[in-house]
Amino acid sequence: MSTPFTIAIDGPAGAGKGTLARRLADHYRLNLLDTGLTYRAVAHKLLELGLPLDNVSAAETAARQVDLSNLDRTVLSAHAVGEAASKVAVIPTVRRILVEKQRVFAKAPPGAVLDGRDIGTVVCPDADIKLYVTASAEVRARRRLAEIESMGGSADFATILADIERRDERDMGRADSPLKPAADAHLLDTSEMAIEAAFLAAMAIVDEVLAKRNKA
Ligand code: DC
């Protein structure tokens, strides 16, 4: 791979895009960026400072301070941080600052897998491969519940489903860079597909593009 190779993965929360991104990055030896963590880092900073999530100038400052090489998944994966992230993600200047950092990351050799909401549409519109990974809200809620229970916790299915639907609405309904499939994205619906099958389907798509690229 001479010029950086980019795989863009978008989709709603809980569709399995994070796992898919990790599998593809490992398999093709590409860098990996979960762009959700960058929005989570901004939200986490505001929560830590006790500032409202619509404080634009504080959010911009936090966005400028985001260091892609130092994103603490353990701290940032908290449910409340995800909720808050989808609120700061509506601020256009915050998006611009983070998108710039994400683009620099994508261009570093040998290339990268980036997952998020606007990778194929805004961050890397020229990505070699664009995948849109989705699943029904019910399936995503069921998976989330199973995950919570496997960690010894308990939760209510209806509450989780309502949370997911609210987050979808915010991510798909915002004016700036809403979640939607790029026109040239391959759709992968994981509602009735195990992640392994999704990985194999994605691999077939990537291998075909790589074969053409190596011939050119
Ligand atoms: O994927 P995640 O749950 O970590 O994302 C948290 C929030 O960040 C999500 O609800 C919307 C926002 N986000 C975004 O607007 N654009 C991205 N590329 C990634 C995440």
Short mmCIF file of C-alpha atoms and ligand atoms in Angstrom, two decimals:
data_model
loop_
_atom_site.label_atom_id
_atom_site.label_comp_id
_atom_site.label_asym_id
_atom_site.label_seq_id
_atom_site.Cartn_x
_atom_site.Cartn_y
_atom_site.Cartn_z
CA MET A 1 0.00 0.00 0.00
CA SER A 2 1.83 3.11 -1.18
CA THR A 3 -0.60 6.00 -0.71
CA PRO A 4 -2.55 5.90 2.56
CA PHE A 5 -5.53 3.59 2.34
CA THR A 6 -8.72 4.70 4.09
CA ILE A 7 -11.69 2.69 5.29
CA ALA A 8 -14.60 4.85 6.50
CA ILE A 9 -17.20 3.22 8.73
CA ASP A 10 -20.37 5.02 9.79
CA GLY A 11 -23.53 3.99 11.55
CA PRO A 12 -25.69 4.50 14.62
CA ALA A 13 -24.64 3.71 18.19
CA GLY A 14 -24.50 -0.01 18.95
CA ALA A 15 -24.57 -1.34 15.38
CA GLY A 16 -21.21 -3.08 15.78
CA LYS A 17 -19.06 -0.64 13.81
CA GLY A 18 -16.43 -0.38 16.56
CA THR A 19 -15.79 -4.12 16.58
CA LEU A 20 -15.79 -4.23 12.80
CA ALA A 21 -13.35 -1.31 12.62
CA ARG A 22 -10.97 -3.03 15.04
CA ARG A 23 -11.10 -6.32 13.15
CA LEU A 24 -10.41 -4.60 9.81
CA ALA A 25 -7.58 -2.47 11.21
CA ASP A 26 -5.92 -5.58 12.70
CA HIS A 27 -6.36 -7.62 9.54
CA TYR A 28 -5.09 -4.98 7.09
CA ARG A 29 -2.56 -3.50 9.54
CA LEU A 30 -4.02 -0.02 9.39
CA ASN A 31 -4.19 2.67 12.07
CA LEU A 32 -7.50 2.84 13.91
CA LEU A 33 -9.49 5.83 15.15
CA ASP A 34 -12.83 5.65 16.93
CA THR A 35 -13.88 9.25 16.25
CA GLY A 36 -16.69 8.98 18.82
CA LEU A 37 -13.96 9.15 21.46
CA THR A 38 -12.95 12.63 20.26
CA TYR A 39 -16.51 13.96 20.84
CA ARG A 40 -16.61 12.05 24.12
CA ALA A 41 -13.34 13.71 25.21
CA VAL A 42 -14.85 17.17 24.67
CA ALA A 43 -18.03 16.21 26.56
CA HIS A 44 -16.01 14.66 29.38
CA LYS A 45 -13.99 17.84 29.82
CA LEU A 46 -17.13 19.98 30.12
CA LEU A 47 -18.71 17.54 32.58
CA GLU A 48 -15.50 17.56 34.62
CA LEU A 49 -15.52 21.37 34.73
CA GLY A 50 -19.23 21.40 35.60
CA LEU A 51 -19.99 23.51 32.52
CA PRO A 52 -23.19 23.30 30.43
CA LEU A 53 -22.86 21.25 27.25
CA ASP A 54 -23.93 24.20 25.11
CA ASN A 55 -21.07 26.43 26.29
CA VAL A 56 -19.60 26.95 22.82
CA SER A 57 -16.33 28.65 23.73
CA ALA A 58 -15.47 26.12 26.46
CA ALA A 59 -16.34 23.27 24.07
CA GLU A 60 -14.09 24.79 21.38
CA THR A 61 -11.20 25.07 23.84
CA ALA A 62 -11.73 21.45 24.91
CA ALA A 63 -11.84 20.35 21.26
CA ARG A 64 -8.52 22.10 20.53
CA GLN A 65 -6.97 20.28 23.49
CA VAL A 66 -8.06 16.82 22.31
CA ASP A 67 -4.99 14.64 21.81
CA LEU A 68 -5.76 11.71 19.52
CA SER A 69 -2.84 9.72 20.91
CA ASN A 70 -4.21 9.97 24.43
CA LEU A 71 -7.90 9.05 24.46
CA ASP A 72 -8.80 7.03 27.55
CA ARG A 73 -11.48 4.56 26.42
CA THR A 74 -12.15 3.35 29.97
CA VAL A 75 -13.10 6.82 31.21
CA LEU A 76 -14.80 7.92 27.99
CA SER A 77 -16.97 4.85 27.48
CA ALA A 78 -19.36 5.79 30.34
CA HIS A 79 -22.96 5.99 29.18
CA ALA A 80 -23.40 9.57 30.46
CA VAL A 81 -20.36 10.68 28.45
CA GLY A 82 -21.88 9.22 25.26
CA GLU A 83 -25.13 11.08 25.85
CA ALA A 84 -23.22 14.31 26.49
CA ALA A 85 -21.04 13.70 23.40
CA SER A 86 -24.06 13.62 21.13
CA LYS A 87 -25.00 17.05 22.54
CA VAL A 88 -21.60 18.73 22.01
CA ALA A 89 -21.46 17.09 18.55
CA VAL A 90 -24.13 19.53 17.30
CA ILE A 91 -21.73 22.50 17.70
CA PRO A 92 -20.34 23.25 14.19
CA THR A 93 -17.04 24.78 15.37
CA VAL A 94 -16.34 21.78 17.61
CA ARG A 95 -16.94 19.52 14.62
CA ARG A 96 -14.59 21.57 12.43
CA ILE A 97 -11.76 21.39 14.97
CA LEU A 98 -12.15 17.63 15.52
CA VAL A 99 -12.63 16.83 11.82
CA GLU A 100 -9.33 18.56 11.03
CA LYS A 101 -7.51 16.34 13.54
CA GLN A 102 -9.26 13.24 12.21
CA ARG A 103 -8.19 14.07 8.64
CA VAL A 104 -4.55 14.44 9.65
CA PHE A 105 -4.79 11.02 11.35
CA ALA A 106 -6.34 9.43 8.25
CA LYS A 107 -3.51 10.69 6.02
CA ALA A 108 -0.67 9.15 8.03
CA PRO A 109 0.84 6.08 6.33
CA PRO A 110 -0.09 3.27 5.86
CA GLY A 111 -3.66 4.58 6.21
CA ALA A 112 -6.47 4.06 8.64
CA VAL A 113 -9.86 2.72 9.55
CA LEU A 114 -12.01 5.49 11.05
CA ASP A 115 -15.43 4.91 12.51
CA GLY A 116 -18.06 7.44 13.45
CA ARG A 117 -21.10 9.21 12.02
CA ASP A 118 -19.73 11.44 9.25
CA ILE A 119 -16.56 9.72 8.08
CA GLY A 120 -17.72 8.80 4.57
CA THR A 121 -19.71 12.01 4.10
CA VAL A 122 -17.47 14.70 5.63
CA VAL A 123 -14.17 13.57 7.17
CA CYS A 124 -12.92 11.29 4.37
CA PRO A 125 -15.23 11.78 1.36
CA ASP A 126 -12.50 10.23 -0.83
CA ALA A 127 -12.09 7.09 1.31
CA ASP A 128 -11.17 3.95 -0.64
CA ILE A 129 -13.98 2.05 1.08
CA LYS A 130 -17.11 3.34 2.78
CA LEU A 131 -19.22 1.07 4.94
CA TYR A 132 -22.51 1.99 6.60
CA VAL A 133 -23.17 -0.44 9.43
CA THR A 134 -26.65 -0.49 10.87
CA ALA A 135 -29.09 -2.67 12.83
CA SER A 136 -32.64 -2.14 14.07
CA ALA A 137 -32.99 -0.13 17.29
CA GLU A 138 -34.51 -3.21 19.02
CA VAL A 139 -31.55 -5.42 18.11
CA ARG A 140 -29.09 -2.76 19.26
CA ALA A 141 -30.97 -2.37 22.56
CA ARG A 142 -30.99 -6.15 23.07
CA ARG A 143 -27.22 -6.31 22.47
CA ARG A 144 -26.61 -3.43 24.87
CA LEU A 145 -28.70 -5.15 27.55
CA ALA A 146 -26.78 -8.41 27.06
CA GLU A 147 -23.50 -6.49 27.37
CA ILE A 148 -24.60 -4.83 30.63
CA GLU A 149 -25.80 -8.17 32.02
CA SER A 150 -22.59 -9.94 31.02
CA MET A 151 -20.72 -7.40 33.15
CA GLY A 152 -22.93 -8.29 36.12
CA GLY A 153 -25.17 -5.22 35.81
CA SER A 154 -28.89 -4.95 35.24
CA ALA A 155 -30.99 -2.56 33.17
CA ASP A 156 -34.43 -2.15 31.73
CA PHE A 157 -34.93 -2.97 28.03
CA ALA A 158 -37.49 -0.18 27.46
CA THR A 159 -35.17 2.44 28.98
CA ILE A 160 -32.24 1.31 26.82
CA LEU A 161 -34.40 1.31 23.69
CA ALA A 162 -35.69 4.82 24.46
CA ASP A 163 -32.08 5.99 24.99
CA ILE A 164 -30.99 4.54 21.65
CA GLU A 165 -33.92 6.09 19.81
CA ARG A 166 -33.23 9.48 21.37
CA ARG A 167 -29.54 9.28 20.41
CA ASP A 168 -30.42 8.24 16.83
CA GLU A 169 -32.77 11.19 16.55
CA ARG A 170 -30.10 13.62 17.73
CA ASP A 171 -27.33 12.14 15.53
CA MET A 172 -29.50 11.88 12.40
CA GLY A 173 -31.47 15.07 12.92
CA ARG A 174 -28.72 17.63 13.55
CA ALA A 175 -28.14 20.34 10.94
CA ASP A 176 -24.35 19.92 10.70
CA SER A 177 -23.06 16.58 9.33
CA PRO A 178 -26.03 14.39 10.29
CA LEU A 179 -25.60 10.63 10.36
CA LYS A 180 -26.51 9.23 6.95
CA PRO A 181 -24.98 6.78 4.50
CA ALA A 182 -22.68 8.33 1.87
CA ALA A 183 -24.10 7.84 -1.63
CA ASP A 184 -21.29 5.37 -2.42
CA ALA A 185 -21.35 3.48 0.90
CA HIS A 186 -21.82 -0.29 1.12
CA LEU A 187 -24.67 -1.05 3.52
CA LEU A 188 -24.17 -3.76 6.13
CA ASP A 189 -27.25 -4.50 8.21
CA THR A 190 -26.14 -6.51 11.24
CA SER A 191 -29.67 -7.04 12.64
CA GLU A 192 -29.56 -10.66 11.66
CA MET A 193 -25.87 -11.05 11.02
CA ALA A 194 -23.20 -12.02 13.54
CA ILE A 195 -20.22 -9.69 13.66
CA GLU A 196 -18.05 -12.43 12.12
CA ALA A 197 -20.32 -12.51 9.05
CA ALA A 198 -20.20 -8.71 8.84
CA PHE A 199 -16.40 -8.88 9.01
CA LEU A 200 -16.27 -11.44 6.20
CA ALA A 201 -18.62 -9.32 4.06
CA ALA A 202 -16.49 -6.23 4.70
CA MET A 203 -13.29 -8.15 3.92
CA ALA A 204 -14.68 -9.24 0.55
CA ILE A 205 -15.40 -5.59 -0.32
CA VAL A 206 -11.94 -4.42 0.80
CA ASP A 207 -10.12 -7.27 -1.00
CA GLU A 208 -11.85 -6.42 -4.25
CA VAL A 209 -10.83 -2.76 -4.03
CA LEU A 210 -7.26 -3.70 -3.05
CA ALA A 211 -6.97 -6.11 -6.01
CA LYS A 212 -8.02 -3.33 -8.43
CA ARG A 213 -5.65 -0.88 -6.79
CA ASN A 214 -2.70 -3.28 -7.04
CA LYS A 215 -3.42 -3.87 -10.73
CA ALA A 216 -3.59 -0.13 -11.54
O1 DC B 1 -19.87 6.35 18.62
P1 DC B 1 -20.02 6.98 19.99
O2 DC B 1 -21.19 6.46 20.77
O3 DC B 1 -18.77 6.93 20.79
O4 DC B 1 -20.31 8.54 19.70
C1 DC B 1 -20.69 9.44 20.71
C2 DC B 1 -21.38 10.62 20.09
O5 DC B 1 -20.44 11.42 19.35
C3 DC B 1 -22.47 10.29 19.09
O6 DC B 1 -23.75 10.17 19.71
C4 DC B 1 -22.44 11.42 18.10
C5 DC B 1 -21.03 11.94 18.19
N1 DC B 1 -20.21 11.60 17.01
C6 DC B 1 -20.32 12.41 15.90
O7 DC B 1 -21.14 13.32 15.89
N2 DC B 1 -19.52 12.21 14.82
C7 DC B 1 -18.64 11.21 14.80
N3 DC B 1 -17.86 11.04 13.72
C8 DC B 1 -18.54 10.33 15.91
C9 DC B 1 -19.35 10.55 17.01
#
